[in-house]
Amino acid sequence: MPARLIVHGGAWRIPPEEHADHLQGVEAAARAGWALLMEGASALDVVEKAVMLLEDDPTFDAGTGSVLNCLGEIEMDAIIMDGRTLEMGAVAAVQGIQNPVRLARLVLEDTDHNMLVGQGAHDFARLKGMRFTPAAALTVPREVKRFMAFQAQPPTKSAESFTAAASGGTVGAVALDNSGNIAVATSTGGTAFSLPGRVGDSPLVGSGAYADNETGGASLTGHGEKIMQVVLAKHATDLIRLGKSAQEAADASIAYLYQRVEGYGGLIVVDKFGGLGFAHNTPHMAVAWVDETGALHTYIAPPA
Amino acid sequence: MPARLIVHGGAWRIPPEEHADHLQGVEAAARAGWALLMEGASALDVVEKAVMLLEDDPTFDAGTGSVLNCLGEIEMDAIIMDGRTLEMGAVAAVQGIQNPVRLARLVLEDTDHNMLVGQGAHDFARLKGMRFTPAAALTVPREVKRFMAFQAQPPTKSAESFTAAASGGTVGAVALDNSGNIAVATSTGGTAFSLPGRVGDSPLVGSGAYADNETGGASLTGHGEKIMQVVLAKHATDLIRLGKSAQEAADASIAYLYQRVEGYGGLIVVDKFGGLGFAHNTPHMAVAWVDETGALHTYIAPPA
């Protein structure tokens, strides 16, 4: 089985002046993840590494660069799932961590649980000797400015933020390794100006991510409340079981998201046969992938 | 469309001396919920009320009577979902609340979000003027005793607790009202002696609960980590879309849970045609339902 990798940096209306940074960010994550895959790394290790790079890139709404909630604080969510065993680790509403996906991996590896949230997740990070990062070091000027604008005039409808230039970019990766194992990871700083403790689709298994060697893997981004309502990552991988390719599953999933709940978002998919796909109904989505020849491609908008 | 209601009080090895309490608890919740349905209440109101009664019953591992985590604290999770709109409210790792399902309903009704966790959920409860209950008033002697025993000899494998007499009973309800609307609610105190912040399947959409007027509704209980791995509530309702009855979907879902991840648990299902079903692969599961004649039935174990 030839290896495959696809990553995303969020689906929303990305301001034109930020396109270059988004493309460079997803390209760097895909390149580093692919190098690991070529060295024989597992799909699980590859999606963790790719998402850590995207978390560390201040361009994206995950890790450093996360959006601020209505208290001006960063709360982050992440999940990582192993399609070989269906085991996962997830964290939600964690603060002061450089790499939430790393903490999610530790939940997978070192606990009998699948998900830790809030203070409990924070205490677990301390227990594992993780390094903490002051909120100020995770917070970028772009998000301070956005927060101040929101505070001056709070948004009236959360759905609007996914078609207006007021959202950020959740990140994710799906990989298929040479052993035929599929893994997925998704990480986010959530939605700007949300209530504290708000959790969207990203860290929820079946909603923001799903991986199963019997079908494929999918990572979601967009309006989390809508994506949750249709449990879209599981929906996408179930379509592969029903005979769809990765691209057909991606297209059908976004159609379903809009048809059932008028939701906006995007997803990346890898099927167990090595097919890659992505789809979005937002103006833009930052994506990078490696094709069967090993060539790296990037994408941010449909052809004009 | 004739109304339907089914409730559960958890699937595990229920000690014989507790069978009567479990049966009385689910019967009382089903009776009260059915009375509301007959008065024309919505499915959403009915599942909220039925689950609140089960939370208030110290017999079950939800609300009063919840198990204690490894710090000796109660953290509770709940979800409520409206199959008419696919809207939901969920809370996780909340403390000091009498009725987590009520807080979940307030998330559904009064926020743009679907899920609040930890301190943020607690702050939202204060904001909404909810009454708080001291931890001591939620904690029953049975769970203090269990905690002391666990502390003396910590469990080695969490899976064992679902076949041994060491677990509690997550609660749930699925209703179909006279307007053809389906709703589901699930509430739990989680797993005994868990890490703080641990979240299982119960409050996760698609895992512990799902409701969709186009298919049906399902509420899960059992080994949460395993149920999450296969996103089992969504799986069950998707089987209805593929032509299965509620009972066939329940049976097939438990078979899938064991086949894919060797998981133990149980679920209740209502399909959009008014069919009822439940299944479990644990020794016992407390269930109560009302049949098409309006007669109330209870169940706790398969015929000897």
Coordinates of C-alpha atoms in Angstrom, one line a residue, chain A residues 8-189:
Chain A
H8 CA -5.9 21.3 6.1
G9 CA -5.8 24.6 7.8
G10 CA -9.5 25.5 8.0
A11 CA -12.4 26.3 5.7
W12 CA -13.7 29.9 5.9
R13 CA -13.4 33.3 4.0
I14 CA -9.7 33.7 4.3
P15 CA -8.6 37.3 3.7
P16 CA -6.5 37.6 0.5
E17 CA -3.5 39.0 2.3
E18 CA -3.4 35.9 4.4
H19 CA -3.5 33.4 1.5
A20 CA 0.2 33.1 1.2
D21 CA 0.7 32.3 4.9
H22 CA -2.0 29.7 4.8
L23 CA -0.6 28.0 1.8
Q24 CA 2.9 28.0 3.2
G25 CA 1.7 26.6 6.5
V26 CA -0.2 23.6 5.1
E27 CA 2.6 22.9 2.7
A28 CA 5.3 22.9 5.4
A29 CA 3.1 20.5 7.5
A30 CA 2.5 18.2 4.6
R31 CA 6.2 18.2 3.6
A32 CA 7.3 17.3 7.1
G33 CA 4.7 14.7 7.5
W34 CA 5.5 13.1 4.2
A35 CA 9.2 13.0 5.1
L36 CA 8.3 11.0 8.2
L37 CA 6.0 8.7 6.2
M38 CA 8.9 8.0 3.8
E39 CA 11.1 7.1 6.8
G40 CA 8.5 4.5 7.7
A41 CA 6.8 6.4 10.5
S42 CA 3.3 5.2 11.5
A43 CA 0.2 7.1 10.3
L44 CA -0.5 8.0 14.0
D45 CA 3.0 9.6 14.4
V46 CA 2.7 11.4 11.1
V47 CA -0.7 13.1 11.8
E48 CA 0.5 14.1 15.3
K49 CA 3.6 15.7 13.9
A50 CA 1.8 17.5 11.0
V51 CA -0.8 18.9 13.4
M52 CA 1.8 20.0 15.9
L53 CA 3.5 22.0 13.1
L54 CA 0.1 23.6 12.2
E55 CA -0.6 24.3 15.9
D56 CA 2.8 26.1 16.2
D57 CA 2.1 28.2 13.1
P58 CA 0.5 31.4 14.3
T59 CA -1.5 31.6 11.0
F60 CA -4.0 29.0 12.2
D61 CA -6.7 28.8 14.9
A62 CA -5.0 26.0 16.8
G63 CA -2.3 26.1 19.5
T64 CA -0.4 29.4 18.9
G65 CA -2.7 31.8 17.1
S66 CA -5.9 30.4 18.6
V67 CA -8.9 32.7 18.7
L68 CA -10.0 34.2 22.1
N69 CA -13.3 33.4 23.8
C70 CA -15.6 36.1 25.3
L71 CA -13.3 36.4 28.3
G72 CA -10.3 37.0 26.1
E73 CA -8.9 33.6 26.9
I74 CA -7.7 30.7 24.8
E75 CA -9.3 27.3 25.2
M76 CA -8.2 24.5 22.9
D77 CA -9.5 21.2 21.7
A78 CA -7.8 18.3 19.9
I79 CA -8.3 14.7 19.0
I80 CA -6.1 11.9 17.5
M81 CA -7.5 8.6 16.4
D82 CA -5.8 5.4 15.3
G83 CA -7.8 3.6 12.6
R84 CA -6.0 0.3 13.2
T85 CA -7.4 -0.1 16.8
L86 CA -10.1 2.6 16.8
E87 CA -8.4 3.9 19.9
M88 CA -8.3 7.7 20.4
G89 CA -7.2 10.5 22.7
A90 CA -9.0 13.8 22.9
V91 CA -8.9 16.9 25.0
A92 CA -11.2 19.9 25.3
A93 CA -11.1 23.3 26.9
V94 CA -7.5 23.1 27.8
Q95 CA -5.4 26.2 28.5
G96 CA -1.7 27.0 28.5
I97 CA -0.6 24.0 26.5
Q98 CA 1.7 24.5 23.5
N99 CA 0.4 21.4 21.6
P100 CA -3.1 20.1 22.4
V101 CA -2.7 17.2 19.9
R102 CA 0.3 16.0 21.9
L103 CA -1.8 16.0 25.1
A104 CA -4.5 14.1 23.2
R105 CA -1.8 11.5 22.1
L106 CA -0.8 11.1 25.8
V107 CA -4.5 10.5 26.7
L108 CA -4.5 7.7 24.0
E109 CA -1.2 6.2 25.1
D110 CA -1.2 6.6 28.9
T111 CA -4.8 6.3 30.2
D112 CA -7.7 4.0 30.1
H113 CA -9.8 6.9 29.0
N114 CA -10.5 8.5 25.6
M115 CA -11.1 12.1 26.5
L116 CA -10.2 14.5 29.3
V117 CA -11.6 18.1 29.5
G118 CA -10.9 21.3 31.4
Q119 CA -9.1 21.3 34.7
G120 CA -8.7 17.5 34.6
A121 CA -6.9 17.7 31.2
H122 CA -4.7 20.4 32.6
D123 CA -3.8 18.4 35.7
F124 CA -3.1 15.4 33.5
A125 CA -0.7 17.5 31.4
R126 CA 1.1 18.5 34.6
L127 CA 1.2 14.9 35.7
K128 CA 2.9 13.9 32.5
G129 CA 5.5 16.7 32.8
M130 CA 4.3 18.6 29.8
R131 CA 5.7 22.1 29.3
F132 CA 3.2 24.9 29.7
T133 CA 3.1 28.1 27.6
P134 CA 1.8 31.4 29.0
A135 CA -1.4 32.6 27.4
A136 CA 0.4 35.7 26.2
A137 CA 2.8 33.5 24.2
L138 CA -0.1 31.6 22.5
T139 CA -2.0 34.9 21.7
V140 CA -1.2 36.7 18.5
P141 CA -1.9 40.4 17.8
R142 CA -4.4 39.5 15.0
E143 CA -6.7 37.8 17.6
V144 CA -6.3 40.6 20.2
K145 CA -7.6 42.9 17.5
R146 CA -10.4 40.6 16.6
F147 CA -11.4 40.3 20.2
M148 CA -11.5 44.0 20.8
A149 CA -13.7 44.4 17.7
F150 CA -16.0 41.7 18.9
Q151 CA -16.2 43.3 22.3
A152 CA -17.1 46.6 20.8
Q153 CA -19.8 45.0 18.7
P154 CA -20.6 41.4 19.6
P155 CA -21.6 39.1 16.7
T156 CA -25.3 38.4 16.4
K157 CA -25.2 35.0 14.7
S158 CA -22.4 32.5 15.0
A159 CA -23.2 31.0 11.6
E160 CA -22.2 34.3 9.9
S161 CA -18.7 34.0 11.0
F162 CA -18.1 31.1 8.6
T163 CA -19.1 33.1 5.5
A164 CA -17.7 36.4 6.7
A165 CA -14.0 37.1 7.3
A166 CA -14.3 36.6 11.1
S167 CA -13.3 33.1 11.7
G168 CA -10.0 31.2 12.0
G169 CA -8.7 27.9 10.8
T170 CA -9.1 24.7 12.6
V171 CA -6.3 22.3 11.5
G172 CA -6.2 18.6 10.7
A173 CA -4.4 15.7 9.0
V174 CA -5.2 12.3 7.7
A175 CA -2.6 9.8 6.8
L176 CA -2.3 6.2 5.4
D177 CA 1.0 4.6 6.1
N178 CA 2.8 1.8 4.2
S179 CA 1.3 -0.8 6.5
G180 CA -2.2 0.2 5.5
N181 CA -3.0 2.0 8.8
I182 CA -5.0 5.1 8.7
A183 CA -4.9 7.9 11.4
V184 CA -6.5 11.3 11.8
A185 CA -5.9 14.3 14.0
T186 CA -7.8 17.6 14.4
S187 CA -7.0 20.6 16.6
T188 CA -8.6 23.9 17.1
G189 CA -8.8 27.1 19.2

